[in-house]
Amino acid sequence: MAKRTSIQARILTVAAVLLIGAAITVSYWALSTFKSQFLPAMQKKAAVVDQSLQKQLGKVLDYGVPVDRLRGLSKVFEAVQKDNPDIAYLAVAGKDGNVISEHWQVSRKAGAGGRRTLPASDLFLSKLPLKQGGHVVGWVKVGADKTYITRRMEGIVSDIVTVLVVSGLMALELLLFLNAFMVTGPMASIREVMTKVKEGDFTSFVSHQGSDEVGRLSAAVNRALLKVEGLYRNLVDAGGRLAGNSSLRFAGSDGMHPLVSDRLRFIRPPLFLLVFSESMSLSFFPMYVDTLYKPIAGIPKDVVIGLPISLFMLVWALSMPFAGQWSDRAGRRRTVLTGTAITAVGLVLTGLATNMIYLLIWRSLTAIGYGIVFISAQGYVTDHTTPKNRTKGMAFFLSGFFSGSLCGAAIGGILADRLGYRPTFILSAILSVASAVFVYRFLNEHRRKSQADAAPKVRLGLADFRMLFRNKYFLTVTFLSAIPAKMALTGFLYYAGPLYLVQLGVSQSASGRILMAYGLAIVIVSPISAWVADKVRKRPVFVVCGGTLAAISMLMVHYLHSLPGMLAGVVMLGLAHAIGVSPQLSLITDMQTKTGVNITVGKTIGIFRLSERIGNISGPLIAGVLISTFGFSGAFLGMGVFFLSCAALFSILMALFTRIDNRRIRDSEMVTA
Amino acid sequence: MAATSETVVAEQARAVTASKKGHLPVKIGATICFVLIFVISLSSLLDYFNFEKSYTGIVRSRFEVLLGDLGHNVEYGLGLGLSLPAIRNIPSLIDQAKASDPNIQFINVFDKDGRILFDTDRGKVGRKVPANWLRNALRNDKEAFWHVDLPNSYIIGLQLDNSFDQREGAIVLAFAKGGVLATLGQIRLDLISQGGIAAAIFGALGMLLTFLVTGGLTRRLKSMERRVRAATDGAAADDGSDEEVSQFVAGVNAAVREIEEACSETKNE
């Protein structure tokens, strides 16, 4: 096993090195090509600026002003350089070539005096004569910065990093799946069959097919099994039977059964692709809604723009219980296929929507499809895990979800920037279809043999809701932590964030990259935070930290009011959710045990998940109202203060409830003693 | 169960004999190549878009300098109290500017009603400009330049105000896209060929490294397969180098012996 892991790690390392190497090489070559085309254009530009200055100064000289008495040249030069950042040097020189006045472009790399000089080799120098009365009295010089294109292309570093993060995650998904499909899965089956044969069990065979080394080994093993089974059948046909004390076991009339291992990983690629496709519109969706906006009497524009996101969340939440029951009956493969198909159709129609009503309908359709896939994929994980490894399975599911989400946001932003909103929706639909193709090709039904391994079915009743909504811990965690967290996610990240970035003049690509930072923070920090929270076991502290960090993230965006501020806010929100969200559920179940609430964990989870969707739905609407009333800055301040109040109230109430309950427990123990 | 053991085994046998050249490192290497092509394509695309933006910007700014000078001259006349149609030197100014660069298609000046007052193509004088040009010209937020992208031309416009900051009209310069598009086309070709070379180099490297990394695994798998086949065919005794295989071979051999003994007993009976 250790050797296999090592091979997997080595393959991933090879892939990572090659990906980084290829991206850097391609960009380096591209820069050389660009320079060859860009520099002549810069040279022409420098000549035009020179001619312009020559004309301007020529007019002044025509009034008889001597060239060494020209005033206000630095202001003229500054104005020229403000409009032309590629012009690094401007100067007026006397007839003899001695500089009378010169001006260098001040850049970030400027020295202490704010002056920056470039070696002559880095300048395209254009020099034109200044004439007075037909005689040359001086020179005007313009120097274009040859390194300008290099500096411009430095901006692409962030694009390259985005591409590397996205392709790295894609490579990880593909290679891990490939490894499970071609190596670890079949090898586990071969090993299982071999172990069975050692014990005299000839009832199963390896179902893996392929022409590679693993496929040939599978075929060889099966050939051996078939040979033994053939001999046994001949024996039975001849009317013979094995000795009474024989430990050999053979399959009955229905034949040997196939063994397939490591099926859990098969759900990751389609889930990744679907979440990827749906998240592609994350960075521009509010702007897309804006293009279809028509005033609705009495409702502020910002609220109307948030409406499709809220409706999506509502329909998604409502579809899941029904989709879950249908998925249990109809099977995962069928429901995932149906869900991906509905999502693909929904995305195409969203991209083709001509007005707000259609947009709302098509977003609802997409939400239904997305809900079906989401709940069916969760069901698939449950089907292929046991109670022992179910948490790990769910973590595996969630990491696939967030990987897809962050990749989709980044790539969607880049595509929307270049292709526009509608084509990006169409492309995202194509990706959903790819997900469906994957499901059709690889995802097979697997019915559980042992009922003990099955997750208990949860049927929620009103009494369950009543019981939980009377529990002070449940109410505190749900309303002061879970719902605000979801409000921040949909209200800030999905709705206000993209709109605010547009206001800051940020491109769609950059918006996508900034929103990607949230997913990255979650993917990186969440496992570490969950591990620490389990070790330390002070879950309320983590929840309070999460809430406080979420508040700080909003306040950062409010006070910094800039692109770096927004980036810091998004990263901080990712950290807040990575730290504060996962301990919420554990905290509820811990406290439930402490207070003796008689309800199953499954039901608690179901009601908790349903309740927190209030935050998902209300987030964009509340953010819309705040923005229309106070503007972006005021809205972020309002959200920050609200989250901070929730975190403070949460910590006070938790401390109070814990103290009361501890005293109650102590008192009852004393009475018992 | 859809497939019986016989059909699956027969299918496996067919797959193995139909294509004996299937190799695990090739499949893994091909996947790495696929991701490499994705990265190279996306990186090249982003590089290209960035260049396109920078290059178009630098070319456009050259004409903006020219148009800015013209605008200053016209506004100088407006500042002296002249009305736009009364500035007599505009035709010579725009003709001179057009002559300075062969890429300039036309330059015109239109009033706040959108009627062309002066044009390097005299036949256009008196006509109306497109509505979006007029909209840009009459916008309240005075920006330095406004731009319109046409299929064959880039249009740059500059609003013209009098000394009381009242809008009088605008001056517009159109330059041919042909030169810019030709450069961009050349860049696209260069990037495609560079991407192809990079994909070939890194793909080959990927294949090589994959073969090196998975060499041990494939050798082990081949050895296991040989031993299982040999044991099934009764060709040779197992050398015991792999415990799992040895136990499997022993299990198969024991079962075969047991069944054969049972067969002999049945025949004797």
Tab-separated table of C-alpha atoms in Angstrom, chain A residues 3-4 6-7 10-11 14-15 17-23 25-30 33-38 41-42 44-45 48-49 51-53 55-56 59 63 83-84 86 148-149 152-156 159-160 163-164 166-168 170-171 174-175 178-179 182-183 187 190-191 193-195 197-198 202 205-229 231-235 238-243 245-248 250 254-258 276 411 414-415 417-419 507 509, chain B residues 1 3-16 18-25 27-29 31-32 34-40 42-59 61-66 69 72-73 76 96-97 100-101 103 144-145 183 186-187 190-191 193-195 197-199 201-203 205-207 209-210 212-214 216-222 224-226 228-234 244-245 247-256 258-260 262-266:
chain	number	residue	atom	x	y	z
A	3	LYS	CA	4.461	1.607	-2.349
A	4	ARG	CA	1.220	2.402	-4.237
A	6	SER	CA	4.369	6.507	-3.196
A	7	ILE	CA	3.762	5.836	-6.901
A	10	ARG	CA	5.363	10.494	-7.641
A	11	ILE	CA	2.928	10.661	-10.565
A	14	VAL	CA	5.708	14.639	-12.180
A	15	ALA	CA	2.419	16.188	-13.332
A	17	VAL	CA	6.487	19.866	-12.316
A	18	LEU	CA	5.490	19.478	-15.960
A	19	LEU	CA	2.459	21.759	-15.638
A	20	ILE	CA	4.434	24.550	-13.992
A	21	GLY	CA	7.311	24.120	-16.453
A	22	ALA	CA	4.984	24.193	-19.471
A	23	ALA	CA	3.081	27.283	-18.290
A	25	THR	CA	7.933	28.153	-20.879
A	26	VAL	CA	4.905	29.071	-22.980
A	27	SER	CA	4.590	32.480	-21.324
A	28	TYR	CA	8.321	33.177	-21.673
A	29	TRP	CA	8.253	32.355	-25.383
A	30	ALA	CA	5.087	34.391	-25.808
A	33	THR	CA	7.194	37.081	-29.596
A	34	PHE	CA	5.158	39.954	-28.207
A	35	LYS	CA	8.240	42.144	-27.848
A	36	SER	CA	9.086	41.740	-31.523
A	37	GLN	CA	5.636	43.052	-32.525
A	38	PHE	CA	5.157	45.536	-29.729
A	41	ALA	CA	4.373	50.088	-32.372
A	42	MET	CA	5.988	51.828	-29.399
A	44	LYS	CA	5.806	54.894	-33.859
A	45	LYS	CA	3.967	56.120	-30.811
A	48	VAL	CA	3.884	60.881	-32.726
A	49	VAL	CA	4.246	62.196	-29.165
A	51	GLN	CA	5.717	65.572	-33.157
A	52	SER	CA	2.888	66.682	-30.884
A	53	LEU	CA	5.304	68.294	-28.424
A	55	LYS	CA	4.076	71.516	-32.529
A	56	GLN	CA	3.019	72.691	-29.055
A	59	LYS	CA	3.782	77.723	-31.179
A	63	TYR	CA	5.954	84.221	-30.123
A	83	ASP	CA	-1.943	59.895	-20.655
A	84	ASN	CA	0.938	57.806	-22.000
A	86	ASP	CA	4.740	53.981	-22.007
A	148	TYR	CA	6.867	48.657	-20.824
A	149	ILE	CA	5.596	45.491	-22.549
A	152	ARG	CA	2.427	44.970	-18.873
A	153	MET	CA	2.895	41.230	-19.284
A	154	GLU	CA	3.840	40.896	-15.618
A	155	GLY	CA	0.136	41.324	-15.015
A	156	ILE	CA	-0.398	37.936	-16.569
A	159	ASP	CA	-3.559	34.656	-14.769
A	160	ILE	CA	-0.875	31.980	-14.990
A	163	VAL	CA	-4.476	28.538	-14.661
A	164	LEU	CA	-1.997	26.489	-12.650
A	166	VAL	CA	-7.233	25.215	-11.781
A	167	SER	CA	-5.310	22.789	-13.967
A	168	GLY	CA	-3.489	21.416	-10.931
A	170	MET	CA	-8.131	19.165	-12.566
A	171	ALA	CA	-5.017	17.033	-12.940
A	174	LEU	CA	-8.219	13.108	-13.254
A	175	LEU	CA	-5.132	11.306	-12.018
A	178	LEU	CA	-7.512	7.192	-13.194
A	179	ASN	CA	-5.441	5.632	-10.460
A	182	MET	CA	-7.068	1.512	-13.490
A	183	VAL	CA	-4.799	0.615	-10.577
A	187	MET	CA	-5.760	-4.299	-7.592
A	190	ILE	CA	-7.563	-8.896	-7.377
A	191	ARG	CA	-6.223	-8.975	-3.828
A	193	VAL	CA	-10.255	-12.519	-4.941
A	194	MET	CA	-6.813	-13.954	-4.134
A	195	THR	CA	-7.582	-13.883	-0.416
A	197	VAL	CA	-9.208	-18.304	-3.164
A	198	LYS	CA	-6.677	-18.876	-0.394
A	202	PHE	CA	-14.312	-19.534	-5.736
A	205	PHE	CA	-14.136	-12.969	-10.042
A	206	VAL	CA	-12.411	-9.677	-10.922
A	207	SER	CA	-14.726	-7.593	-13.063
A	208	HIS	CA	-12.065	-5.128	-14.318
A	209	GLN	CA	-11.431	-5.203	-18.072
A	210	GLY	CA	-8.505	-3.695	-19.875
A	211	SER	CA	-5.586	-4.388	-22.137
A	212	ASP	CA	-2.960	-2.935	-19.801
A	213	GLU	CA	-0.866	-4.754	-17.207
A	214	VAL	CA	-3.627	-4.695	-14.584
A	215	GLY	CA	-6.203	-5.856	-17.136
A	216	ARG	CA	-3.961	-8.740	-18.182
A	217	LEU	CA	-3.380	-9.763	-14.559
A	218	SER	CA	-7.160	-9.656	-13.950
A	219	ALA	CA	-7.688	-11.828	-17.022
A	220	ALA	CA	-5.017	-14.268	-15.863
A	221	VAL	CA	-6.549	-14.538	-12.390
A	222	ASN	CA	-10.036	-15.035	-13.850
A	223	ARG	CA	-8.731	-17.641	-16.271
A	224	ALA	CA	-7.380	-19.622	-13.328
A	225	LEU	CA	-10.696	-19.262	-11.498
A	226	LEU	CA	-12.654	-20.331	-14.558
A	227	LYS	CA	-10.448	-23.363	-15.001
A	228	VAL	CA	-11.193	-24.485	-11.439
A	229	GLU	CA	-14.880	-23.745	-11.836
A	231	LEU	CA	-13.405	-28.713	-13.453
A	232	TYR	CA	-15.940	-28.466	-10.651
A	233	ARG	CA	-18.848	-28.267	-13.128
A	234	ASN	CA	-17.545	-31.344	-14.957
A	235	LEU	CA	-17.488	-33.106	-11.636
A	238	ALA	CA	-20.675	-36.413	-13.943
A	239	GLY	CA	-22.784	-36.823	-10.815
A	240	GLY	CA	-19.840	-36.494	-8.435
A	241	ARG	CA	-19.338	-34.212	-5.465
A	242	LEU	CA	-16.569	-32.917	-3.270
A	243	ALA	CA	-15.550	-34.675	-0.082
A	245	ASN	CA	-14.917	-32.053	4.744
A	246	SER	CA	-13.941	-29.951	1.695
A	247	SER	CA	-13.525	-26.230	2.390
A	248	LEU	CA	-14.033	-25.315	-1.275
A	250	PHE	CA	-18.393	-22.483	-5.583
A	254	ASP	CA	-26.462	-17.720	-11.034
A	255	GLY	CA	-22.686	-17.903	-11.564
A	256	MET	CA	-19.743	-16.162	-9.941
A	257	HIS	CA	-20.273	-12.558	-8.897
A	258	PRO	CA	-18.006	-9.688	-9.999
A	276	PHE	CA	-17.428	23.605	-11.865
A	411	ILE	CA	-12.310	30.035	-15.257
A	414	ILE	CA	-11.799	34.632	-17.491
A	415	LEU	CA	-14.247	33.307	-20.090
A	417	ASP	CA	-14.230	38.627	-19.738
A	418	ARG	CA	-13.312	37.405	-23.214
A	419	LEU	CA	-16.463	35.770	-24.563
A	507	SER	CA	-12.304	42.880	-14.752
A	509	SER	CA	-11.128	37.610	-14.734
B	1	MET	CA	-26.412	-9.489	-12.640
B	3	ALA	CA	-22.837	-10.371	-17.133
B	4	THR	CA	-21.954	-13.929	-16.225
B	5	SER	CA	-18.444	-14.865	-15.220
B	6	GLU	CA	-17.934	-16.636	-18.581
B	7	THR	CA	-18.940	-13.620	-20.628
B	8	VAL	CA	-16.803	-11.239	-18.572
B	9	VAL	CA	-13.801	-13.563	-18.739
B	10	ALA	CA	-14.337	-14.034	-22.484
B	11	GLU	CA	-14.559	-10.261	-22.890
B	12	GLN	CA	-11.368	-9.825	-20.882
B	13	ALA	CA	-9.608	-12.407	-23.041
B	14	ARG	CA	-10.785	-10.587	-26.158
B	15	ALA	CA	-9.588	-7.228	-24.800
B	16	VAL	CA	-6.196	-8.674	-23.932
B	18	ALA	CA	-7.167	-7.632	-29.334
B	19	SER	CA	-4.702	-5.069	-28.056
B	20	LYS	CA	-1.642	-6.504	-26.448
B	21	LYS	CA	0.061	-3.129	-26.531
B	22	GLY	CA	-2.042	-1.518	-23.793
B	23	HIS	CA	0.256	-0.166	-21.119
B	24	LEU	CA	-0.542	1.484	-17.832
B	25	PRO	CA	2.234	4.138	-18.155
B	27	LYS	CA	-2.578	5.682	-20.171
B	28	ILE	CA	-1.262	7.696	-17.225
B	29	GLY	CA	1.122	9.590	-19.523
B	31	THR	CA	-3.758	11.815	-19.067
B	32	ILE	CA	-0.834	14.021	-18.056
B	34	PHE	CA	-4.197	15.943	-21.811
B	35	VAL	CA	-3.868	18.218	-18.773
B	36	LEU	CA	-0.653	19.681	-20.236
B	37	ILE	CA	-2.454	20.590	-23.453
B	38	PHE	CA	-5.194	22.204	-21.379
B	39	VAL	CA	-2.646	24.281	-19.416
B	40	ILE	CA	-0.695	25.282	-22.521
B	42	LEU	CA	-5.247	28.268	-21.541
B	43	SER	CA	-1.915	29.983	-20.797
B	44	SER	CA	-1.431	30.849	-24.476
B	45	LEU	CA	-4.994	32.126	-24.699
B	46	LEU	CA	-4.528	34.373	-21.675
B	47	ASP	CA	-1.143	35.563	-22.986
B	48	TYR	CA	-2.766	36.386	-26.301
B	49	PHE	CA	-5.671	38.257	-24.734
B	50	ASN	CA	-3.248	40.270	-22.638
B	51	PHE	CA	-1.139	41.116	-25.682
B	52	GLU	CA	-4.215	41.994	-27.736
B	53	LYS	CA	-5.291	44.444	-25.048
B	54	SER	CA	-1.831	46.015	-24.705
B	55	TYR	CA	-1.150	46.166	-28.446
B	56	THR	CA	-4.537	47.610	-29.370
B	57	GLY	CA	-4.078	50.078	-26.514
B	58	ILE	CA	-0.680	51.312	-27.718
B	59	VAL	CA	-1.843	51.662	-31.322
B	61	SER	CA	-3.064	55.786	-27.925
B	62	ARG	CA	-0.929	56.884	-30.892
B	63	PHE	CA	-4.060	58.124	-32.626
B	64	GLU	CA	-5.347	59.578	-29.380
B	65	VAL	CA	-2.281	61.841	-29.228
B	66	LEU	CA	-3.088	63.018	-32.736
B	69	ASP	CA	-3.850	67.831	-30.590
B	72	HIS	CA	-6.964	71.340	-28.458
B	73	ASN	CA	-6.769	73.364	-31.652
B	76	TYR	CA	-8.754	76.982	-28.783
B	96	GLN	CA	-2.958	67.407	-42.474
B	97	ALA	CA	-3.560	64.930	-39.659
B	100	SER	CA	0.334	62.022	-41.466
B	101	ASP	CA	-0.720	58.348	-41.204
B	103	ASN	CA	-3.980	54.015	-41.483
B	144	ALA	CA	-10.781	61.955	-22.316
B	145	PHE	CA	-11.745	59.732	-25.248
B	183	THR	CA	-0.284	41.624	-36.329
B	186	GLN	CA	0.654	36.616	-36.829
B	187	ILE	CA	0.838	36.461	-33.040
B	190	ASP	CA	3.238	32.080	-33.445
B	191	LEU	CA	1.494	31.152	-30.209
B	193	SER	CA	3.242	26.841	-33.072
B	194	GLN	CA	4.979	27.607	-29.762
B	195	GLY	CA	2.197	25.836	-27.894
B	197	ILE	CA	6.314	22.676	-29.593
B	198	ALA	CA	5.859	23.042	-25.823
B	199	ALA	CA	3.173	20.326	-25.811
B	201	ILE	CA	8.486	18.617	-25.528
B	202	PHE	CA	6.666	18.447	-22.212
B	203	GLY	CA	4.409	15.618	-23.413
B	205	LEU	CA	9.044	14.374	-21.058
B	206	GLY	CA	5.825	13.433	-19.284
B	207	MET	CA	5.706	10.059	-21.019
B	209	LEU	CA	8.964	10.330	-16.544
B	210	THR	CA	5.749	8.304	-16.241
B	212	LEU	CA	10.328	5.781	-15.104
B	213	VAL	CA	7.980	6.347	-12.169
B	214	THR	CA	5.671	3.410	-12.905
B	216	GLY	CA	8.576	-0.888	-10.858
B	217	LEU	CA	4.808	-1.331	-10.669
B	218	THR	CA	4.421	-2.578	-14.237
B	219	ARG	CA	7.324	-5.008	-13.848
B	220	ARG	CA	5.698	-6.411	-10.715
B	221	LEU	CA	2.318	-6.704	-12.412
B	222	LYS	CA	3.848	-8.492	-15.422
B	224	MET	CA	2.458	-11.638	-11.226
B	225	GLU	CA	0.568	-12.242	-14.469
B	226	ARG	CA	3.286	-14.584	-15.806
B	228	VAL	CA	-0.530	-16.893	-12.465
B	229	ARG	CA	-0.652	-17.954	-16.138
B	230	ALA	CA	2.135	-20.434	-15.714
B	231	ALA	CA	0.442	-21.957	-12.693
B	232	THR	CA	-2.889	-22.183	-14.537
B	233	ASP	CA	-1.256	-23.872	-17.517
B	234	GLY	CA	0.754	-26.133	-15.234
B	244	GLU	CA	-0.209	-13.153	-2.369
B	245	VAL	CA	0.370	-14.785	-5.750
B	247	GLN	CA	-1.028	-18.292	-1.877
B	248	PHE	CA	-3.406	-17.822	-4.787
B	249	VAL	CA	-1.502	-20.334	-6.938
B	250	ALA	CA	-1.408	-22.748	-4.006
B	251	GLY	CA	-5.155	-22.301	-3.496
B	252	VAL	CA	-5.890	-22.936	-7.182
B	253	ASN	CA	-3.598	-25.972	-7.323
B	254	ALA	CA	-5.106	-27.414	-4.142
B	255	ALA	CA	-8.618	-26.942	-5.519
B	256	VAL	CA	-7.655	-28.554	-8.839
B	258	GLU	CA	-9.166	-31.901	-4.775
B	259	ILE	CA	-11.601	-31.777	-7.694
B	260	GLU	CA	-9.497	-34.211	-9.720
B	262	ALA	CA	-13.192	-36.321	-6.455
B	263	CYS	CA	-13.482	-36.992	-10.204
B	264	SER	CA	-11.346	-40.150	-9.946
B	265	GLU	CA	-13.430	-41.350	-7.022
B	266	THR	CA	-16.608	-40.738	-8.998
